[in-house]
Short mmCIF file of C-alpha atoms in Angstrom, two decimals:
data_model
loop_
_atom_site.label_atom_id
_atom_site.label_comp_id
_atom_site.label_asym_id
_atom_site.label_seq_id
_atom_site.Cartn_x
_atom_site.Cartn_y
_atom_site.Cartn_z
CA MET A 6 -42.69 45.61 43.71
CA THR A 7 -45.53 47.97 43.19
CA SER A 8 -45.35 51.84 43.68
CA VAL A 9 -48.12 50.98 46.20
CA THR A 10 -46.17 48.71 48.13
CA ILE A 11 -43.46 51.20 48.39
CA ARG A 12 -45.95 53.66 49.72
CA GLU A 13 -47.21 51.44 52.17
CA GLU A 14 -43.37 50.23 53.23
CA LEU A 15 -43.03 54.15 53.64
CA ALA A 16 -46.08 54.82 55.76
CA ALA A 17 -45.19 51.67 58.30
CA ARG A 18 -41.17 52.30 58.49
CA HIS A 19 -40.64 55.96 57.00
CA VAL A 20 -37.42 54.31 55.41
CA VAL A 21 -36.88 51.67 52.86
CA ARG A 22 -33.65 50.15 52.12
CA ASN A 23 -32.47 47.67 49.74
CA LEU A 24 -35.81 46.65 48.26
CA ALA A 25 -35.86 44.18 45.66
CA ALA A 26 -38.18 45.14 42.78
CA THR A 27 -38.83 44.86 38.93
CA VAL A 28 -39.65 47.76 37.06
CA VAL A 29 -41.00 48.30 33.47
CA THR A 30 -39.11 51.31 31.34
CA PRO A 31 -40.81 53.36 28.73
CA SER A 32 -39.70 51.02 26.14
CA ASP A 33 -41.47 48.41 27.62
CA GLU A 34 -38.47 46.69 28.98
CA LYS A 35 -38.35 44.80 32.29
CA ARG A 36 -35.27 45.83 34.92
CA GLU A 37 -34.21 44.49 38.15
CA VAL A 38 -33.51 47.36 40.60
CA LEU A 39 -32.67 47.94 44.50
CA VAL A 40 -35.29 50.17 45.84
CA ALA A 41 -34.04 52.96 48.66
CA ALA A 42 -36.69 55.38 49.58
CA GLU A 43 -37.13 57.79 52.57
CA ASN A 44 -39.85 60.21 53.59
CA LEU A 45 -38.43 63.91 53.83
CA GLU A 46 -39.69 67.27 54.60
CA LEU A 47 -38.19 70.46 53.08
CA GLY A 48 -39.56 73.79 53.69
CA ASN A 49 -42.31 72.39 55.83
CA SER A 50 -43.52 70.35 52.84
CA PRO A 51 -43.58 66.36 52.59
CA TYR A 52 -41.20 64.73 50.08
CA GLN A 53 -40.41 61.14 49.22
CA LEU A 54 -36.66 60.49 47.95
CA LEU A 55 -36.73 57.52 45.95
CA ILE A 56 -33.47 56.08 44.35
CA LEU A 57 -33.21 52.99 42.17
CA GLN A 58 -30.22 50.98 41.54
CA ASP A 59 -30.41 48.82 38.53
CA ILE A 60 -28.92 45.44 39.11
CA THR A 61 -30.51 43.55 36.26
CA ASP A 62 -26.62 42.53 34.81
CA ARG A 63 -26.03 41.47 38.46
CA VAL A 64 -29.23 39.24 38.95
CA ARG A 65 -28.32 37.83 35.20
CA LEU A 66 -24.96 36.71 36.29
CA GLU A 67 -26.08 35.57 39.73
CA ASN A 68 -28.62 33.48 37.97
CA GLU A 69 -26.00 32.16 35.34
CA LEU A 70 -23.50 31.21 38.04
CA ARG A 71 -25.99 29.16 40.00
CA GLN A 72 -27.33 27.40 36.65
CA ALA A 73 -23.60 26.62 35.83
CA GLN A 74 -23.09 25.40 39.45
CA LYS A 75 -26.20 23.10 39.18
CA MET A 76 -25.23 21.86 35.70
CA GLU A 77 -21.70 21.26 37.03
CA ALA A 78 -23.14 19.24 39.86
CA VAL A 79 -25.29 17.22 37.96
CA GLY A 80 -22.64 16.41 35.57
CA ARG A 81 -20.30 14.98 37.87
CA LEU A 82 -23.48 12.87 38.99
CA ALA A 83 -24.04 11.71 35.49
CA ALA A 84 -20.29 10.84 34.98
CA GLY A 85 -20.51 8.80 38.03
CA VAL A 86 -23.68 6.89 37.17
CA ALA A 87 -22.03 6.10 33.53
CA HIS A 88 -18.98 5.15 35.38
CA ASP A 89 -20.74 2.53 37.25
CA PHE A 90 -23.01 1.60 34.48
CA ASN A 91 -20.44 0.95 32.20
CA ASN A 92 -18.88 -1.51 34.55
CA ILE A 93 -22.13 -3.53 34.93
CA LEU A 94 -22.74 -3.35 30.95
CA THR A 95 -19.57 -4.88 30.07
CA VAL A 96 -20.18 -7.68 32.43
CA ILE A 97 -23.76 -8.02 30.85
CA LEU A 98 -22.50 -7.75 27.16
CA GLY A 99 -19.50 -9.91 27.71
CA ASN A 100 -21.21 -12.84 29.37
CA THR A 101 -24.21 -13.03 26.72
CA SER A 102 -22.04 -12.83 24.20
CA MET A 103 -19.85 -15.48 25.12
CA GLN A 104 -22.75 -17.97 26.00
CA LEU A 105 -24.00 -16.82 22.53
CA ARG A 106 -21.08 -18.28 20.88
CA ASN A 107 -22.02 -22.21 22.16
CA PRO A 108 -23.34 -24.08 19.32
CA ARG A 109 -25.24 -25.98 21.54
CA LEU A 110 -27.56 -23.52 23.11
CA ASP A 111 -31.08 -23.83 23.48
CA GLU A 112 -33.09 -21.77 20.66
CA LYS A 113 -35.25 -20.07 23.36
CA LEU A 114 -32.40 -19.17 25.52
CA ALA A 115 -30.45 -17.87 22.92
CA ALA A 116 -33.18 -15.60 21.83
CA SER A 117 -33.63 -14.47 25.73
CA LEU A 118 -29.84 -13.88 25.71
CA ASN A 119 -30.14 -11.96 22.38
CA HIS A 120 -32.97 -9.56 24.03
CA VAL A 121 -30.61 -9.23 27.06
CA GLN A 122 -27.58 -8.01 24.78
CA THR A 123 -29.94 -5.58 22.71
CA ALA A 124 -31.23 -4.03 26.09
CA ALA A 125 -27.76 -3.73 27.40
CA GLU A 126 -26.63 -1.90 24.15
CA ARG A 127 -29.54 0.41 24.33
CA ALA A 128 -28.10 1.23 27.86
CA THR A 129 -24.78 1.66 26.57
CA ALA A 130 -25.86 4.52 24.45
CA LEU A 131 -27.81 6.05 27.36
CA THR A 132 -24.36 5.94 29.13
CA ARG A 133 -22.81 7.36 26.27
CA GLN A 134 -25.41 10.32 26.37
CA LEU A 135 -24.59 10.73 30.13
CA LEU A 136 -20.81 11.01 29.50
CA ALA A 137 -21.61 13.64 26.68
CA TYR A 138 -23.67 15.76 28.78
CA SER A 139 -21.07 15.36 31.72
CA ARG A 140 -18.13 16.61 28.97
CA LYS A 141 -16.31 13.36 29.66
CA GLN A 142 -16.87 11.69 26.53
CA MET A 143 -13.96 10.79 24.17
CA ILE A 144 -14.11 13.27 21.17
CA GLN A 145 -11.58 13.63 18.19
CA ARG A 146 -11.41 17.23 17.37
CA ARG A 147 -10.42 18.38 13.81
CA SER A 148 -10.87 21.10 11.04
CA VAL A 149 -14.32 20.98 10.30
CA ALA A 150 -16.57 22.62 7.44
CA LEU A 151 -19.85 23.31 9.25
CA ASN A 152 -21.92 24.08 6.56
CA GLU A 153 -21.05 20.41 4.73
CA VAL A 154 -21.97 18.79 7.95
CA VAL A 155 -25.42 20.59 8.10
CA GLU A 156 -25.89 19.75 4.39
CA GLN A 157 -25.19 16.29 4.91
CA THR A 158 -27.40 16.15 8.25
CA VAL A 159 -30.25 17.71 6.48
CA ALA A 160 -30.44 15.07 3.61
CA MET A 161 -31.13 12.59 6.48
CA LEU A 162 -33.27 14.90 8.39
CA ARG A 163 -35.78 15.34 5.52
CA ARG A 164 -36.64 11.55 6.00
CA VAL A 165 -37.36 11.87 9.37
CA ILE A 166 -39.11 15.14 10.11
CA GLY A 167 -42.20 14.36 7.98
CA GLU A 168 -43.66 16.14 5.06
CA HIS A 169 -45.92 18.43 7.34
CA ILE A 170 -42.84 20.53 8.37
CA ALA A 171 -41.01 22.59 5.71
CA LEU A 172 -37.08 22.55 6.15
CA ASP A 173 -35.22 25.56 5.22
CA MET A 174 -31.29 26.32 5.34
CA GLN A 175 -29.69 29.64 5.45
CA LEU A 176 -25.96 28.80 5.22
CA ALA A 177 -23.28 31.71 5.25
CA PRO A 178 -20.85 31.25 2.47
CA ASP A 179 -17.11 30.79 3.22
CA LEU A 180 -17.39 30.34 6.69
CA PRO A 181 -14.07 29.38 8.26
CA PRO A 182 -13.94 25.82 9.75
CA ILE A 183 -14.29 25.19 13.19
CA PHE A 184 -12.59 23.10 15.67
CA ALA A 185 -15.04 20.06 16.48
CA ASP A 186 -15.65 16.29 16.47
CA PRO A 187 -17.67 15.87 13.19
CA SER A 188 -19.58 12.98 14.73
CA ASN A 189 -20.58 15.65 17.84
CA VAL A 190 -21.71 18.13 15.38
CA ASP A 191 -23.78 15.65 13.50
CA GLN A 192 -25.53 14.60 16.78
CA VAL A 193 -25.80 18.38 17.96
CA ILE A 194 -27.66 19.13 14.69
CA MET A 195 -29.88 15.99 14.82
CA ASN A 196 -30.91 16.38 18.48
CA LEU A 197 -31.71 20.31 17.98
CA ALA A 198 -33.77 19.13 14.83
CA LEU A 199 -35.77 16.60 16.16
CA ASN A 200 -36.45 18.50 19.26
CA ALA A 201 -38.00 21.22 16.77
CA ARG A 202 -39.97 18.61 15.07
CA ASP A 203 -41.58 17.11 18.27
CA ALA A 204 -42.49 20.99 19.06
CA MET A 205 -44.72 21.30 15.85
CA PRO A 206 -46.90 18.37 16.06
CA ASP A 207 -49.23 20.40 13.50
CA GLY A 208 -46.64 21.35 11.24
CA GLY A 209 -44.66 24.38 10.84
CA ARG A 210 -41.18 25.49 9.43
CA LEU A 211 -37.59 24.57 10.72
CA THR A 212 -35.00 26.61 9.84
CA LEU A 213 -31.08 25.93 10.04
CA THR A 214 -28.93 29.09 9.86
CA THR A 215 -24.94 29.50 10.01
CA THR A 216 -23.16 32.66 10.69
CA ARG A 217 -19.83 33.96 11.85
CA VAL A 218 -19.92 36.06 14.76
CA GLU A 219 -17.28 38.32 16.63
CA ILE A 220 -18.04 37.93 20.49
CA ASP A 221 -17.12 41.25 22.23
CA LYS A 222 -16.76 42.21 25.70
CA ALA A 223 -20.61 43.90 25.60
CA TYR A 224 -21.74 40.06 24.39
CA ARG A 225 -19.81 38.86 27.29
CA ALA A 226 -20.78 40.80 29.83
CA ARG A 227 -24.49 39.71 29.16
CA ASN A 228 -23.41 36.07 28.71
CA SER A 229 -21.04 34.59 31.20
CA GLU A 230 -20.30 31.61 29.26
CA ALA A 231 -19.34 33.31 26.17
CA GLN A 232 -15.51 33.61 24.85
CA LEU A 233 -14.28 36.37 23.20
CA GLY A 234 -13.32 36.46 19.40
CA PRO A 235 -14.71 34.93 16.42
CA HIS A 236 -17.16 32.02 16.44
CA ILE A 237 -19.50 30.28 14.16
CA CYS A 238 -23.12 30.28 15.14
CA LEU A 239 -25.45 27.48 14.35
CA ALA A 240 -29.25 28.37 14.96
CA VAL A 241 -31.76 26.07 14.65
CA LYS A 242 -35.40 27.92 14.81
CA ASP A 243 -38.98 26.37 14.87
CA THR A 244 -42.70 27.87 14.57
CA GLY A 245 -43.81 25.64 17.31
CA HIS A 246 -45.64 26.40 20.62
CA GLY A 247 -42.77 27.84 22.14
CA MET A 248 -41.35 27.34 26.01
CA ASP A 249 -42.06 29.38 29.20
CA THR A 250 -39.34 30.74 31.44
CA ALA A 251 -39.66 27.92 33.90
CA THR A 252 -39.31 25.41 31.03
CA VAL A 253 -36.37 27.13 29.43
CA ALA A 254 -34.38 26.97 32.72
CA ARG A 255 -34.66 23.35 32.57
CA ILE A 256 -34.29 22.01 29.11
CA PHE A 257 -30.42 20.98 29.32
CA ASP A 258 -31.43 18.82 32.54
CA PRO A 259 -30.61 15.16 32.11
CA PHE A 260 -34.11 13.23 31.92
CA PHE A 261 -36.18 16.17 31.63
CA THR A 262 -38.68 16.27 28.91
CA THR A 263 -42.18 17.52 28.51
CA LYS A 264 -43.22 14.80 26.25
CA ASP A 265 -45.62 12.04 27.27
CA PRO A 266 -43.95 9.08 29.24
CA GLY A 267 -42.22 6.39 26.81
CA LYS A 268 -41.75 9.16 23.85
CA GLY A 269 -38.53 10.71 24.85
CA THR A 270 -35.63 10.06 27.56
CA GLY A 271 -34.86 13.67 28.26
CA MET A 272 -31.14 13.36 27.03
CA GLY A 273 -31.35 15.02 23.73
CA LEU A 274 -30.86 18.68 24.62
CA ALA A 275 -28.71 17.58 27.87
CA THR A 276 -26.26 15.82 24.99
CA VAL A 277 -26.14 19.21 23.03
CA TYR A 278 -25.20 21.20 26.12
CA GLY A 279 -22.52 19.03 27.06
CA ALA A 280 -20.96 18.33 23.64
CA LEU A 281 -20.85 22.43 23.27
CA LYS A 282 -19.32 22.81 26.49
CA GLN A 283 -16.58 20.15 25.79
CA HIS A 284 -15.73 21.87 22.53
CA GLY A 285 -15.20 25.08 24.28
CA GLY A 286 -18.66 26.58 23.16
CA TRP A 287 -21.91 27.25 24.73
CA VAL A 288 -25.72 27.47 24.03
CA GLU A 289 -28.44 30.02 24.06
CA VAL A 290 -32.21 29.87 23.89
CA ASP A 291 -34.60 32.20 22.91
CA SER A 292 -38.34 31.07 23.26
CA ALA A 293 -41.68 32.18 24.67
CA PRO A 294 -45.31 30.60 24.45
CA GLY A 295 -46.85 31.25 21.01
CA ARG A 296 -43.96 32.21 19.33
CA GLY A 297 -41.71 29.42 18.62
CA THR A 298 -38.30 28.50 19.84
CA THR A 299 -34.34 29.68 18.39
CA ILE A 300 -31.50 27.53 19.81
CA ARG A 301 -28.18 29.20 19.16
CA THR A 302 -25.10 26.97 19.46
CA TYR A 303 -21.69 28.59 19.01
CA PHE A 304 -18.54 27.11 18.13
CA PRO A 305 -15.00 28.05 18.40
CA LEU A 306 -12.85 28.40 15.12
CA CYS A 307 -10.06 25.83 14.11
CA PRO A 308 -6.87 27.41 15.18
CA GLU A 309 -4.65 28.74 12.07
CA GLY A 310 -2.08 26.30 11.17
CA HIS A 311 -3.73 23.44 13.18
CA VAL A 312 -2.86 20.07 11.92
CA ALA A 313 -5.64 17.64 13.42
CA THR A 314 -4.38 14.47 14.98
CA VAL A 315 -7.14 12.13 14.90
CA ARG A 316 -7.23 9.17 17.51
CA LYS A 317 -7.63 5.86 15.89
CA SER A 318 -10.99 4.32 16.37
CA GLU A 319 -10.12 1.05 14.67
CA ILE A 320 -7.17 -1.07 15.27
CA ALA A 321 -5.43 -2.51 12.11
CA LEU A 322 -4.80 -6.18 13.22
CA THR A 323 -2.49 -8.70 11.98
CA GLU A 324 -3.55 -12.35 12.48
CA VAL A 325 -1.62 -13.61 15.30
CA ALA A 326 -2.69 -16.41 17.21
CA PRO A 327 -2.03 -15.79 20.94
CA THR A 328 -0.15 -18.64 22.82
CA ASP A 329 -0.19 -19.84 26.30
CA LYS A 330 3.41 -18.24 26.45
CA ILE A 331 1.92 -14.84 26.83
CA THR A 332 0.99 -13.61 30.22
CA ILE A 333 -1.54 -10.87 30.94
CA LEU A 334 -2.01 -9.29 34.16
CA VAL A 335 -5.30 -8.29 35.20
CA VAL A 336 -6.38 -5.49 37.66
CA GLU A 337 -9.81 -4.91 38.24
CA ASP A 338 -11.58 -4.09 41.68
CA GLU A 339 -15.24 -5.14 40.25
CA ASP A 340 -15.06 -8.87 41.10
CA MET A 341 -17.44 -10.09 38.13
CA LEU A 342 -15.82 -8.00 35.83
CA ARG A 343 -12.49 -9.39 36.52
CA GLU A 344 -14.04 -12.97 36.35
CA PHE A 345 -15.33 -11.94 32.77
CA VAL A 346 -11.99 -10.43 31.46
CA SER A 347 -9.95 -13.17 32.74
CA ASP A 348 -12.22 -15.70 31.22
CA ALA A 349 -12.55 -14.14 27.97
CA LEU A 350 -8.67 -13.68 27.80
CA MET A 351 -7.96 -17.23 28.74
CA THR A 352 -10.78 -18.64 25.95
CA VAL A 353 -8.74 -17.10 23.28
CA GLY A 354 -5.47 -18.69 24.68
CA TYR A 355 -3.43 -16.32 27.13
CA ARG A 356 -2.45 -17.07 30.39
CA VAL A 357 -4.02 -14.80 33.11
CA LEU A 358 -3.23 -13.38 36.46
CA SER A 359 -5.40 -11.28 38.27
CA ALA A 360 -5.52 -8.97 41.17
CA ALA A 361 -8.45 -7.00 42.86
CA ASN A 362 -6.40 -3.71 43.52
CA GLY A 363 -2.78 -2.24 42.95
CA LYS A 364 -1.76 -3.68 46.26
CA ASP A 365 -2.22 -7.15 45.13
CA ALA A 366 -0.86 -6.71 41.59
CA LEU A 367 2.23 -5.75 43.40
CA GLY A 368 2.48 -9.08 45.05
CA VAL A 369 1.29 -10.89 41.94
CA TRP A 370 4.39 -8.78 40.18
CA ALA A 371 7.06 -9.80 42.52
CA LYS A 372 6.46 -13.52 42.10
CA HIS A 373 5.81 -13.40 38.31
CA LYS A 374 7.63 -10.24 36.92
CA GLU A 375 9.87 -12.21 34.17
CA GLU A 376 6.49 -13.83 32.91
CA ILE A 377 4.10 -10.98 32.61
CA ASP A 378 3.84 -9.20 28.98
CA LEU A 379 1.01 -6.98 29.26
CA LEU A 380 -1.03 -5.12 32.07
CA LEU A 381 -4.65 -4.62 31.71
CA THR A 382 -5.80 -2.39 34.55
CA ASP A 383 -8.74 -0.11 35.62
CA VAL A 384 -7.55 3.46 35.95
CA VAL A 385 -9.91 4.09 38.78
CA MET A 386 -9.75 1.79 41.77
CA PRO A 387 -10.65 2.46 45.57
CA GLU A 388 -7.47 1.68 46.96
CA SER A 389 -4.42 3.77 47.49
CA ILE A 390 -2.71 2.70 44.38
CA SER A 391 -4.71 3.75 41.14
CA GLY A 392 -4.30 2.16 37.67
CA ARG A 393 -1.72 5.01 36.39
CA GLN A 394 0.46 4.74 39.73
CA LEU A 395 0.79 0.98 39.01
CA ALA A 396 1.51 1.08 35.62
CA HIS A 397 4.30 3.87 36.28
CA MET A 398 5.84 1.42 38.97
CA LEU A 399 5.48 -1.65 36.87
CA ILE A 400 7.08 0.28 33.75
CA MET A 401 9.82 1.49 35.98
CA ASP A 402 10.74 -2.09 36.89
CA LYS A 403 10.13 -3.46 33.32
CA PRO A 404 10.20 -0.88 30.68
CA GLU A 405 9.27 -2.99 27.93
CA LEU A 406 5.97 -4.04 29.63
CA LYS A 407 2.59 -3.28 27.29
CA VAL A 408 -0.36 -1.57 29.21
CA ILE A 409 -3.83 -1.44 28.42
CA PHE A 410 -5.99 0.98 30.48
CA THR A 411 -9.56 0.66 31.11
CA SER A 412 -12.25 2.48 32.44
CA GLY A 413 -16.07 3.30 32.65
CA TYR A 414 -14.95 7.31 32.13
CA SER A 415 -13.31 8.23 28.79
CA SER A 416 -9.43 8.91 28.67
CA GLU A 417 -10.52 12.57 28.11
CA LEU A 418 -11.03 12.69 31.87
CA PHE A 419 -7.62 11.79 32.92
CA GLY A 420 -5.91 14.61 31.33
CA ALA A 421 -3.57 15.20 28.43
CA GLU A 422 -0.40 13.87 30.00
CA PHE A 423 -2.24 10.57 30.37
CA GLU A 424 -2.41 10.22 26.24
CA SER A 425 1.24 11.42 26.02
CA GLU A 426 2.63 8.42 28.21
CA LYS A 427 4.26 5.69 26.18
CA ASN A 428 3.65 2.27 25.40
CA HIS A 429 -0.11 1.99 26.58
CA ILE A 430 -3.37 2.29 24.75
CA PHE A 431 -6.71 2.93 26.40
CA LEU A 432 -9.89 0.78 26.25
CA ALA A 433 -13.20 2.36 27.13
CA LYS A 434 -15.90 0.29 28.83
CA PRO A 435 -18.09 -1.24 27.89
CA TYR A 436 -16.74 -3.47 25.51
CA LEU A 437 -17.11 -7.24 24.07
CA PRO A 438 -14.85 -10.01 24.08
CA ASP A 439 -13.84 -9.84 20.52
CA ARG A 440 -12.79 -6.15 20.94
CA LEU A 441 -10.92 -7.22 24.03
CA ALA A 442 -8.93 -10.08 22.66
CA GLN A 443 -8.51 -7.75 19.41
CA THR A 444 -7.04 -4.78 21.39
CA VAL A 445 -4.74 -7.10 23.28
CA ALA A 446 -3.45 -9.20 20.15
CA SER A 447 -2.72 -5.50 18.48
CA HIS A 448 -1.17 -3.94 21.28
CA LEU A 449 1.31 -7.00 21.88
CA GLN A 450 2.32 -6.74 18.09
CA SER A 451 2.91 -2.82 18.37
CA ARG A 452 6.10 -1.04 19.00
CA PRO A 453 6.53 1.20 21.83
CA ALA A 454 4.84 4.59 20.75
CA PRO A 455 2.77 7.63 22.04
CA ALA A 456 -0.46 6.64 23.29
CA VAL A 457 -3.37 6.03 20.92
CA ALA A 458 -7.13 6.66 22.82
CA LEU A 459 -9.54 3.79 21.57
CA ALA A 460 -12.89 4.70 21.20
CA VAL A 461 -14.92 1.45 21.66
CA SER A 462 -18.68 0.97 20.97
#
């Protein structure tokens, strides 16, 4: 809104109220204001009263709130899509894997099935990225020396960014450890660095910096996502072409990319955003056309005296051949998935009973309670009885019952008390028949213990 426009408004209406405008200060800073103006006459002389209310911080906070609400809504959508895809991928990967075991399989058909399996594995990687964005992936937080992770990642980066880009590190010494999943930190660094590389097709300089920062109330007032207290900042700076304001506003959206078709999924920076949010951190972007981009990520420090408890990612197996004396109750609302799981377990010798929902499972339980050794159930089911509720009811009836929960979401979604329950483990979809069989065999051997979340590739 210009002064000319304000004068025009005054000429037409004599009074202006709550007129939004942008003004430029003597230091060349743009500020958002609300304008109130009125024509006055004092001592037979005309005057114009002009009042400006600086609303820059309010506008920024409102924009941040809208952005956060948008990201949250898209995150819920992404998590739902990933969940449904993981159900489908379990069926695809499971059945192709079982068919590929057939020694009499035609060579050409085997090649086609291998292509199907490879494509499904690529889709699995994409669903992991969706879960990362939606902050529903499984993470294993512990004390992490950020500088060490940066140095290890840079060793790999030098081989992939090309000789046309100079790579620098400016790592602050004696940094305290952060509280994070090291594999996620590595993924954040790689995604930011590769994004910076792509912004410099003609060469340039890529700089990775680590610093300790103290977030105070003044900073918090400027950034609603920030948390007070000490943090470690990892910054990735490039000398590329930079981005305009409209592009910056969208760079963390899933599948948004400025690259040519086929040259990027648009999930790299979305994954970074989700990983930082899940770790209790945040991301800042500083960019403008012609002056490159700096992306700063902020990680919380590891709590003092914290002893990391890392979930087991592999199951130690003792060779125990399953027998037909072991009965498993499989509860899964997806028909094809239930059929695959049942077939895979029967193939290695288990006796399987199945049900499509919690209500049907209770009916099967009433008839075969004494025979059932293990419950394998989906967590989220459309009927009124969820997998957790079903397991609770059956364990109340038979405390020694072993339980395996499975879901297209990660166990993180179901809260801390889900992980603290006794005598069960979690198997994330998608999974192959071998992993399913290993998980079942191991859990049948285990003694009742606090839950261990199983991350499945």
